[in-house]
mmCIF file of C-alpha atoms in Angstrom:
data_model
loop_
_atom_site.group_PDB
_atom_site.id
_atom_site.type_symbol
_atom_site.label_atom_id
_atom_site.label_comp_id
_atom_site.label_asym_id
_atom_site.label_seq_id
_atom_site.Cartn_x
_atom_site.Cartn_y
_atom_site.Cartn_z
ATOM 1 C CA MET Y 68 95.272 102.679 76.773
ATOM 2 C CA ALA Y 69 95.484 99.218 77.780
ATOM 3 C CA GLN Y 70 98.621 98.302 79.690
ATOM 4 C CA ASP Y 71 100.900 95.473 78.068
ATOM 5 C CA ILE Y 72 100.901 92.927 81.000
ATOM 6 C CA ALA Y 73 100.197 89.091 80.885
ATOM 7 C CA LEU Y 74 96.652 88.047 81.253
ATOM 8 C CA ARG Y 75 95.970 86.807 84.945
ATOM 9 C CA PRO Y 76 93.404 84.087 85.379
ATOM 10 C CA VAL Y 77 89.841 85.293 84.990
ATOM 11 C CA VAL Y 78 87.810 83.656 87.593
ATOM 12 C CA ASP Y 79 84.192 83.235 88.194
ATOM 13 C CA PRO Y 80 83.289 85.756 90.968
ATOM 14 C CA ALA Y 81 80.578 83.820 92.252
ATOM 15 C CA LEU Y 82 83.148 81.392 93.741
ATOM 16 C CA GLU Y 83 84.130 81.401 97.366
ATOM 17 C CA ASP Y 84 86.794 84.160 98.129
ATOM 18 C CA ALA Y 85 89.329 81.685 99.231
ATOM 19 C CA GLU Y 86 89.103 79.619 96.203
ATOM 20 C CA ARG Y 87 88.887 82.663 93.903
ATOM 21 C CA ALA Y 88 92.264 84.130 95.705
ATOM 22 C CA LEU Y 89 94.133 80.829 95.288
ATOM 23 C CA LEU Y 90 92.907 80.694 91.566
ATOM 24 C CA GLU Y 91 93.800 84.250 90.779
ATOM 25 C CA GLU Y 92 97.461 83.987 92.073
ATOM 26 C CA SER Y 93 98.765 82.860 88.801
ATOM 27 C CA ALA Y 94 98.271 80.494 85.700
ATOM 28 C CA ASP Y 95 100.839 77.948 87.293
ATOM 29 C CA GLY Y 96 99.150 74.626 87.766
ATOM 30 C CA LEU Y 97 95.671 75.723 86.202
ATOM 31 C CA PHE Y 98 94.123 74.090 83.308
ATOM 32 C CA PRO Y 99 92.493 75.763 80.238
ATOM 33 C CA ALA Y 100 88.605 75.919 80.481
ATOM 34 C CA THR Y 101 88.586 74.973 76.825
ATOM 35 C CA LEU Y 102 90.602 71.938 76.890
ATOM 36 C CA PRO Y 103 89.884 68.743 78.572
ATOM 37 C CA LEU Y 104 90.948 68.265 82.358
ATOM 38 C CA PRO Y 105 94.067 65.930 82.096
ATOM 39 C CA GLU Y 106 93.780 62.781 84.370
ATOM 40 C CA GLU Y 107 95.396 63.225 87.732
ATOM 41 C CA PRO Y 108 98.437 60.937 88.494
ATOM 42 C CA GLY Y 109 98.046 58.169 90.683
ATOM 43 C CA LEU Y 110 98.932 58.005 94.574
ATOM 44 C CA GLY Y 111 96.972 61.112 95.080
ATOM 45 C CA GLY Y 112 99.062 63.117 92.454
ATOM 46 C CA ARG Y 113 102.356 61.989 93.519
ATOM 47 C CA THR Y 114 104.929 61.280 90.797
ATOM 48 C CA LYS Y 115 108.030 59.051 90.534
ATOM 49 C CA ALA Y 116 109.977 62.233 90.408
ATOM 50 C CA ASP Y 117 108.456 63.228 93.989
ATOM 51 C CA ILE Y 118 109.356 59.773 95.338
ATOM 52 C CA TRP Y 119 113.020 60.027 94.119
ATOM 53 C CA THR Y 120 113.387 63.768 95.206
ATOM 54 C CA ALA Y 121 111.964 62.832 98.739
ATOM 55 C CA LEU Y 122 114.481 60.109 99.058
ATOM 56 C CA GLY Y 123 117.313 62.514 98.605
ATOM 57 C CA VAL Y 124 115.825 65.211 100.885
ATOM 58 C CA SER Y 125 115.180 62.351 103.687
ATOM 59 C CA ALA Y 126 118.660 61.268 103.416
ATOM 60 C CA VAL Y 127 120.048 64.729 103.985
ATOM 61 C CA CYS Y 128 117.398 65.327 106.592
ATOM 62 C CA ALA Y 129 118.764 61.897 108.451
ATOM 63 C CA LEU Y 130 122.413 62.395 108.280
ATOM 64 C CA LEU Y 131 122.811 66.349 108.218
ATOM 65 C CA PRO Y 132 119.543 67.654 109.728
ATOM 66 C CA VAL Y 133 120.862 70.984 110.764
ATOM 67 C CA THR Y 134 121.874 71.846 106.996
ATOM 68 C CA ILE Y 135 118.263 71.352 105.629
ATOM 69 C CA LEU Y 136 115.496 71.523 108.153
ATOM 70 C CA TRP Y 137 115.628 75.211 108.202
ATOM 71 C CA ALA Y 138 114.713 75.270 104.596
ATOM 72 C CA LEU Y 139 111.761 72.843 105.049
ATOM 73 C CA ILE Y 140 110.082 74.131 108.391
ATOM 74 C CA GLY Y 141 111.528 77.810 108.551
ATOM 75 C CA VAL Y 142 114.765 79.262 109.630
ATOM 76 C CA LEU Y 143 114.424 79.532 113.405
ATOM 77 C CA PRO Y 144 112.326 76.289 114.113
ATOM 78 C CA GLY Y 145 114.508 74.537 111.524
ATOM 79 C CA LEU Y 146 117.846 75.742 113.053
ATOM 80 C CA ALA Y 147 116.779 74.663 116.432
ATOM 81 C CA VAL Y 148 115.289 71.244 115.838
ATOM 82 C CA GLY Y 149 118.321 70.635 113.109
ATOM 83 C CA LEU Y 150 120.771 71.460 115.946
ATOM 84 C CA ALA Y 151 118.999 69.386 118.502
ATOM 85 C CA ALA Y 152 118.591 66.360 115.946
ATOM 86 C CA GLN Y 153 122.565 66.725 115.024
ATOM 87 C CA ALA Y 154 123.542 66.800 118.660
ATOM 88 C CA GLY Y 155 121.428 63.617 119.310
ATOM 89 C CA LEU Y 156 123.012 61.926 116.389
ATOM 90 C CA ILE Y 157 126.426 62.650 117.614
ATOM 91 C CA TRP Y 158 125.488 61.638 121.153
ATOM 92 C CA VAL Y 159 124.305 58.270 119.953
ATOM 93 C CA GLY Y 160 127.359 57.650 118.054
ATOM 94 C CA VAL Y 161 129.551 58.547 121.094
ATOM 95 C CA GLN Y 162 127.650 56.593 123.621
ATOM 96 C CA PHE Y 163 126.800 53.491 121.496
ATOM 97 C CA GLY Y 164 129.160 53.285 118.818
ATOM 98 C CA PHE Y 165 129.159 53.517 114.970
ATOM 99 C CA GLU Y 166 126.543 50.520 114.387
ATOM 100 C CA ALA Y 167 124.079 52.409 116.533
ATOM 101 C CA PHE Y 168 124.535 55.681 114.768
ATOM 102 C CA ILE Y 169 123.971 54.025 111.305
ATOM 103 C CA LEU Y 170 120.962 52.306 112.386
ATOM 104 C CA THR Y 171 119.433 55.599 113.972
ATOM 105 C CA VAL Y 172 120.413 57.414 110.552
ATOM 106 C CA VAL Y 173 118.675 54.805 108.545
ATOM 107 C CA GLY Y 174 115.636 54.927 110.946
ATOM 108 C CA VAL Y 175 115.577 58.524 110.653
ATOM 109 C CA HIS Y 176 115.829 58.360 106.865
ATOM 110 C CA LEU Y 177 112.845 56.158 106.423
ATOM 111 C CA LEU Y 178 110.621 57.949 108.685
ATOM 112 C CA ALA Y 179 111.528 61.604 107.140
ATOM 113 C CA TRP Y 180 111.098 59.864 103.789
ATOM 114 C CA LEU Y 181 107.607 58.841 104.702
ATOM 115 C CA LEU Y 182 106.478 61.906 106.052
ATOM 116 C CA ILE Y 183 107.888 63.798 103.074
ATOM 117 C CA VAL Y 184 105.993 61.731 100.549
ATOM 118 C CA VAL Y 185 102.730 61.805 102.518
ATOM 119 C CA LEU Y 186 102.692 65.306 103.542
ATOM 120 C CA GLY Y 187 104.997 67.307 101.160
ATOM 121 C CA CYS Y 188 104.198 65.578 97.829
ATOM 122 C CA GLY Y 189 100.915 64.961 95.868
ATOM 123 C CA THR Y 190 98.094 67.465 95.094
ATOM 124 C CA GLY Y 191 98.081 70.525 97.033
ATOM 125 C CA GLU Y 192 95.052 72.737 97.986
ATOM 126 C CA ARG Y 193 95.432 74.791 94.885
ATOM 127 C CA GLN Y 194 95.754 71.892 92.592
ATOM 128 C CA ARG Y 195 92.668 70.659 94.124
ATOM 129 C CA VAL Y 196 90.705 73.579 93.659
ATOM 130 C CA ALA Y 197 92.069 74.089 90.014
ATOM 131 C CA ARG Y 198 90.673 70.717 89.342
ATOM 132 C CA LEU Y 199 87.351 70.988 91.201
ATOM 133 C CA ARG Y 200 86.549 74.402 89.480
ATOM 134 C CA HIS Y 201 87.818 73.409 86.119
ATOM 135 C CA GLY Y 202 85.898 75.620 83.432
ATOM 136 C CA ARG Y 203 85.278 78.308 86.031
ATOM 137 C CA TYR Y 204 88.415 80.053 85.387
ATOM 138 C CA TYR Y 205 89.889 81.107 81.878
ATOM 139 C CA LEU Y 206 93.616 81.403 80.944
ATOM 140 C CA ALA Y 207 95.533 83.067 78.188
ATOM 141 C CA GLU Y 208 95.313 79.593 76.050
ATOM 142 C CA ASP Y 209 91.432 79.624 76.136
ATOM 143 C CA PHE Y 210 91.663 83.002 73.948
ATOM 144 C CA GLY Y 211 93.884 81.815 71.099
ATOM 145 C CA ASP Y 212 96.320 83.790 69.267
ATOM 146 C CA ASP Y 213 96.698 86.020 66.358
ATOM 147 C CA SER Y 214 95.982 83.377 63.945
ATOM 148 C CA LEU Y 215 92.337 83.771 64.610
ATOM 149 C CA ARG Y 216 92.404 87.474 63.648
ATOM 150 C CA GLU Y 217 91.336 86.518 59.982
ATOM 151 C CA LEU Y 218 88.129 85.000 61.253
ATOM 152 C CA LEU Y 219 87.445 87.181 64.186
ATOM 153 C CA GLY Y 220 88.799 90.578 62.961
ATOM 154 C CA HIS Y 221 90.816 90.840 66.073
ATOM 155 C CA SER Y 222 92.923 88.911 68.798
ATOM 156 C CA PRO Y 223 90.873 87.412 71.302
ATOM 157 C CA LEU Y 224 93.572 87.258 73.922
ATOM 158 C CA ARG Y 225 94.523 91.257 73.299
ATOM 159 C CA ARG Y 226 90.809 91.949 73.862
ATOM 160 C CA MET Y 227 90.780 90.143 77.020
ATOM 161 C CA GLU Y 228 93.976 91.793 78.173
ATOM 162 C CA ARG Y 229 92.477 95.231 77.485
ATOM 163 C CA ALA Y 230 89.209 94.364 79.447
ATOM 164 C CA GLN Y 231 91.023 93.116 82.480
ATOM 165 C CA ALA Y 232 93.463 95.957 82.401
ATOM 166 C CA ALA Y 233 90.542 98.381 82.379
ATOM 167 C CA VAL Y 234 88.798 96.539 85.101
ATOM 168 C CA THR Y 235 91.996 96.761 87.279
ATOM 169 C CA ALA Y 236 92.481 100.405 86.650
ATOM 170 C CA VAL Y 237 89.100 101.219 88.136
ATOM 171 C CA LEU Y 238 89.175 98.807 91.256
ATOM 172 C CA GLN Y 239 92.919 100.111 91.921
ATOM 173 C CA SER Y 240 92.137 103.861 91.323
ATOM 174 C CA GLN Y 241 92.346 106.104 94.371
ATOM 175 C CA VAL Y 242 88.753 107.478 94.110
ATOM 176 C CA ASP Y 243 87.566 103.864 94.175
ATOM 177 C CA ARG Y 244 89.662 103.056 97.225
ATOM 178 C CA ASP Y 245 88.324 106.217 99.075
ATOM 179 C CA GLY Y 246 84.676 105.503 98.476
ATOM 180 C CA LEU Y 247 83.922 108.109 95.941
ATOM 181 C CA LEU Y 248 82.784 105.675 93.277
ATOM 182 C CA ASP Y 249 79.919 103.151 93.584
ATOM 183 C CA ASP Y 250 82.333 100.504 95.312
ATOM 184 C CA ILE Y 251 79.609 98.016 95.823
ATOM 185 C CA ALA Y 252 78.907 98.296 91.924
ATOM 186 C CA ASN Y 253 82.587 98.227 91.074
ATOM 187 C CA ASP Y 254 83.485 95.221 93.309
ATOM 188 C CA VAL Y 255 80.420 93.166 92.241
ATOM 189 C CA THR Y 256 79.703 94.375 88.594
ATOM 190 C CA LEU Y 257 82.979 94.767 87.237
ATOM 191 C CA PRO Y 258 84.340 91.283 87.894
ATOM 192 C CA ALA Y 259 81.090 90.022 86.648
ATOM 193 C CA GLN Y 260 81.556 91.996 83.421
ATOM 194 C CA GLN Y 261 85.017 90.693 83.186
ATOM 195 C CA TYR Y 262 83.928 87.165 83.574
ATOM 196 C CA GLU Y 263 81.239 87.411 80.913
ATOM 197 C CA ILE Y 264 83.612 88.909 78.357
ATOM 198 C CA ALA Y 265 85.909 85.980 78.936
ATOM 199 C CA GLN Y 266 83.172 83.459 78.603
ATOM 200 C CA ARG Y 267 82.049 84.933 75.407
ATOM 201 C CA LEU Y 268 85.647 85.388 73.883
ATOM 202 C CA ALA Y 269 86.452 81.849 74.855
ATOM 203 C CA GLU Y 270 83.185 80.677 73.061
ATOM 204 C CA LEU Y 271 84.289 82.736 70.004
ATOM 205 C CA THR Y 272 87.748 81.383 70.114
ATOM 206 C CA ARG Y 273 86.478 77.848 70.337
ATOM 207 C CA LEU Y 274 84.181 78.306 67.295
ATOM 208 C CA ALA Y 275 86.941 80.079 65.357
ATOM 209 C CA ARG Y 276 88.985 77.200 66.124
ATOM 210 C CA ARG Y 277 86.495 74.704 65.041
ATOM 211 C CA VAL Y 278 85.788 76.751 61.723
ATOM 212 C CA ARG Y 279 89.529 76.857 60.927
ATOM 213 C CA ILE Y 280 90.060 73.167 61.421
ATOM 214 C CA ALA Y 281 86.753 72.331 59.418
ATOM 215 C CA ALA Y 282 88.007 74.351 56.491
ATOM 216 C CA GLY Y 283 91.360 73.058 56.517
ATOM 217 C CA ASP Y 284 93.064 73.332 53.060
ATOM 218 C CA ALA Y 285 89.673 73.047 51.262
ATOM 219 C CA SER Y 286 89.002 75.595 48.458
ATOM 220 C CA GLY Y 287 85.955 76.233 46.244
ATOM 221 C CA SER Y 288 82.998 78.578 45.827
ATOM 222 C CA ARG Y 289 80.640 76.738 48.383
ATOM 223 C CA VAL Y 290 83.540 76.561 50.893
ATOM 224 C CA GLU Y 291 84.172 80.034 50.536
ATOM 225 C CA GLU Y 292 80.390 80.899 50.711
ATOM 226 C CA VAL Y 293 80.059 79.005 54.012
ATOM 227 C CA LEU Y 294 83.103 80.561 55.290
ATOM 228 C CA ARG Y 295 81.961 84.110 54.426
ATOM 229 C CA THR Y 296 78.551 83.529 56.198
ATOM 230 C CA GLN Y 297 80.409 82.028 59.393
ATOM 231 C CA ARG Y 298 82.903 84.881 59.331
ATOM 232 C CA HIS Y 299 80.160 87.307 59.458
ATOM 233 C CA ALA Y 300 78.657 85.746 62.276
ATOM 234 C CA LEU Y 301 81.703 85.608 64.264
ATOM 235 C CA ARG Y 302 82.557 89.211 63.443
ATOM 236 C CA LEU Y 303 79.152 90.358 64.429
ATOM 237 C CA SER Y 304 79.317 88.816 67.739
ATOM 238 C CA SER Y 305 83.007 90.223 68.245
ATOM 239 C CA SER Y 306 81.847 93.765 67.343
ATOM 240 C CA ALA Y 307 79.317 93.451 70.228
ATOM 241 C CA LEU Y 308 82.023 92.340 72.532
ATOM 242 C CA GLU Y 309 84.341 95.268 71.430
ATOM 243 C CA GLU Y 310 81.602 97.612 72.408
ATOM 244 C CA ARG Y 311 81.554 96.325 76.057
ATOM 245 C CA VAL Y 312 85.498 96.289 76.091
ATOM 246 C CA GLU Y 313 85.547 99.883 74.887
ATOM 247 C CA ALA Y 314 82.993 100.986 77.327
ATOM 248 C CA LEU Y 315 85.330 99.500 80.052
ATOM 249 C CA GLU Y 316 87.933 101.461 78.860
ATOM 250 C CA ARG Y 317 86.174 104.771 78.756
ATOM 251 C CA TYR Y 318 85.306 104.081 82.518
ATOM 252 C CA ALA Y 319 88.726 103.493 83.350
ATOM 253 C CA GLU Y 320 89.904 106.488 81.444
ATOM 254 C CA ASN Y 321 87.376 108.694 83.208
ATOM 255 C CA THR Y 322 88.508 107.046 86.686
ATOM 256 C CA ARG Y 323 92.060 108.048 85.722
ATOM 257 C CA ALA Y 324 90.755 111.522 85.162
ATOM 258 C CA ALA Y 325 88.913 111.531 88.436
ATOM 259 C CA ASP Y 326 92.053 110.370 90.101
ATOM 260 C CA ALA Y 327 93.854 113.177 88.765
ATOM 261 C CA ALA Y 328 91.161 115.623 89.792
ATOM 262 C CA TYR Y 329 91.039 114.120 93.045
ATOM 263 C CA ARG Y 330 94.806 114.607 93.585
ATOM 264 C CA GLU Y 331 94.757 118.020 92.595
ATOM 265 C CA TRP Y 332 91.728 118.911 94.991
ATOM 266 C CA GLU Y 333 93.454 117.104 97.985
ATOM 267 C CA ALA Y 334 96.697 119.157 96.867
ATOM 268 C CA VAL Y 335 94.475 122.421 97.084
ATOM 269 C CA ARG Y 336 92.760 121.370 100.354
ATOM 270 C CA GLU Y 337 96.209 120.656 101.974
ATOM 271 C CA LEU Y 338 97.498 123.912 100.775
ATOM 272 C CA GLU Y 339 94.489 125.806 101.929
ATOM 273 C CA GLU Y 340 94.720 124.152 105.216
ATOM 274 C CA LEU Y 341 98.269 125.572 105.370
ATOM 275 C CA GLY Y 342 96.978 128.879 105.026
ATOM 276 C CA GLU Y 343 96.787 129.674 108.777
ATOM 277 C CA ASP Y 344 100.268 128.477 109.312
ATOM 278 C CA MET Y 345 101.555 130.270 106.463
ATOM 279 C CA HIS Y 346 99.744 133.594 107.624
ATOM 280 C CA GLU Y 347 101.470 133.023 111.077
ATOM 281 C CA LEU Y 348 104.733 132.389 109.499
ATOM 282 C CA VAL Y 349 104.656 135.754 107.794
ATOM 283 C CA VAL Y 350 103.776 137.427 111.102
ATOM 284 C CA ASN Y 351 106.702 135.814 112.676
ATOM 285 C CA THR Y 352 108.850 136.625 109.694
ATOM 286 C CA VAL Y 353 107.801 140.415 110.287
ATOM 287 C CA ARG Y 354 108.567 140.035 113.930
ATOM 288 C CA ASP Y 355 111.960 138.352 112.981
ATOM 289 C CA GLU Y 356 112.818 141.354 110.889
ATOM 290 C CA LEU Y 357 111.663 143.845 113.592
ATOM 291 C CA ALA Y 358 113.744 141.773 115.977
ATOM 292 C CA VAL Y 359 116.903 141.941 113.915
ATOM 293 C CA ALA Y 360 116.501 145.773 113.536
ATOM 294 C CA GLU Y 361 116.201 146.014 117.527
ATOM 295 C CA ILE Y 362 118.882 143.497 118.137
ATOM 296 C CA GLU Y 363 121.327 145.607 116.080
ATOM 297 C CA GLY Y 364 120.178 148.718 117.734
ATOM 298 C CA LEU Y 365 120.844 147.208 121.002
ATOM 299 C CA ALA Y 366 124.322 146.356 119.710
ATOM 300 C CA ASP Y 367 124.782 149.686 118.600
ATOM 301 C CA ARG Y 368 123.761 151.183 121.837
ATOM 302 C CA SER Y 369 126.131 148.644 123.617
ATOM 303 C CA ARG Y 370 128.858 149.634 121.512
ATOM 304 C CA LEU Y 371 127.944 153.396 122.158
ATOM 305 C CA GLN Y 372 127.773 152.675 125.876
ATOM 306 C CA ASP Y 373 131.243 151.062 125.854
ATOM 307 C CA LEU Y 374 132.594 154.290 124.156
ATOM 308 C CA HIS Y 375 130.919 156.443 126.610
ATOM 309 C CA ARG Y 376 132.397 154.345 129.414
ATOM 310 C CA VAL Y 377 135.828 154.463 128.030
ATOM 311 C CA LEU Y 378 135.599 158.197 127.396
ATOM 312 C CA ASP Y 379 134.531 158.903 131.018
ATOM 313 C CA GLU Y 380 137.288 156.684 132.327
ATOM 314 C CA ALA Y 381 139.686 158.694 130.077
ATOM 315 C CA ARG Y 382 138.057 161.998 131.175
ATOM 316 C CA GLU Y 383 138.465 160.952 134.731
ATOM 317 C CA ALA Y 384 141.850 160.109 134.451
ATOM 318 C CA GLY Y 385 142.305 163.232 132.584
ATOM 319 C CA LEU Y 386 140.786 165.332 135.513
ATOM 320 C CA LEU Y 387 142.887 163.893 137.868
ATOM 321 C CA ALA Y 388 145.887 164.178 136.134
ATOM 322 C CA THR Y 389 145.050 168.042 135.298
ATOM 323 C CA GLY Y 390 143.950 168.695 138.832
ATOM 324 C CA PHE Y 391 147.044 167.290 140.114
ATOM 325 C CA ALA Y 392 149.188 169.511 137.865
ATOM 326 C CA ASP Y 393 147.327 172.643 138.483
ATOM 327 C CA GLU Y 394 147.765 172.461 142.286
ATOM 328 C CA PRO Y 395 150.403 175.035 143.665
ATOM 329 C CA ALA Y 396 154.085 174.011 144.267
ATOM 330 C CA GLY Y 397 153.756 174.987 147.845
ATOM 331 C CA ARG Y 398 150.781 173.047 148.549
ATOM 332 C CA ARG Y 399 152.477 170.008 147.181
ATOM 333 C CA SER Y 400 155.721 170.567 149.118
ATOM 334 C CA GLY Y 401 153.482 171.298 152.211
ATOM 335 C CA ASP Y 402 151.645 168.140 151.762
ATOM 336 C CA SER Y 403 155.031 166.346 151.150
ATOM 337 C CA GLY Y 404 156.430 168.084 154.654
ATOM 338 C CA ARG Y 405 153.203 167.039 156.491
ATOM 339 C CA ALA Y 406 153.694 163.659 155.020
#
């Protein structure tokens, strides 16, 4: 099933990679292909809001550079430059007085304002590409809404979301990443298929909108007859597109099944590779069990040897004691006399 996600910009795959990557980031700042391109604001896209915002930011840069430069040019360089600039301002004030300090702040303010307006405002690279390539990418606005379902028999936006979800599922699959599918055909053919579907759906949406506007609130047999004919033509073309989208979804579903089978195959292969290690583990386990029995036997023999030693010592002590008691009394007294 298609994923319920917002439609990403559908970009002409024939564009250069850098331009396509910029346009595919998000729909922010892009212009629907089916609507006229709005005029670019004057001063290179700079607006009054840009100028006033730059004025406030430059004032902070001039008076307290340490508090804002890190946000403009990066944390480490901003802190380093900000601390140096702040120290310089304090030094100017201490060495040359308050008037010199104010003049320095005003001068830095004007310079920072000019740099921010020139370099930080106006049309950026992404906005420039969006204007330059207008009509070669499609947004959600190009595919209407559910109000066209009566004429087309479906929601063009929902159908485009399904096609994009199917293409994404294939291109992000593990079997495709590992080169088990025809990666050249997928990387080239699928984006082309997606873009062609977007072109056809956008054209259907445009025609359906025109039919709805032309019909308006008019009624009558002749209007209904013409509407019936045009609705039939729209739905006929829509059905052909539905077959393409369903083909993509079947491919995506088969790819998911291939992913599952591939993961299963990898798991089996890894388990089989562990077979030798498991065999060695079993052998070592048997050895461990034999070793435990041997260690316990050694412990038993050790305890038996201790018992034998204690018994021998007791026996020797007993022999000495009994031998001394069995000696004749005269011998013991003679021994004492000789002593």
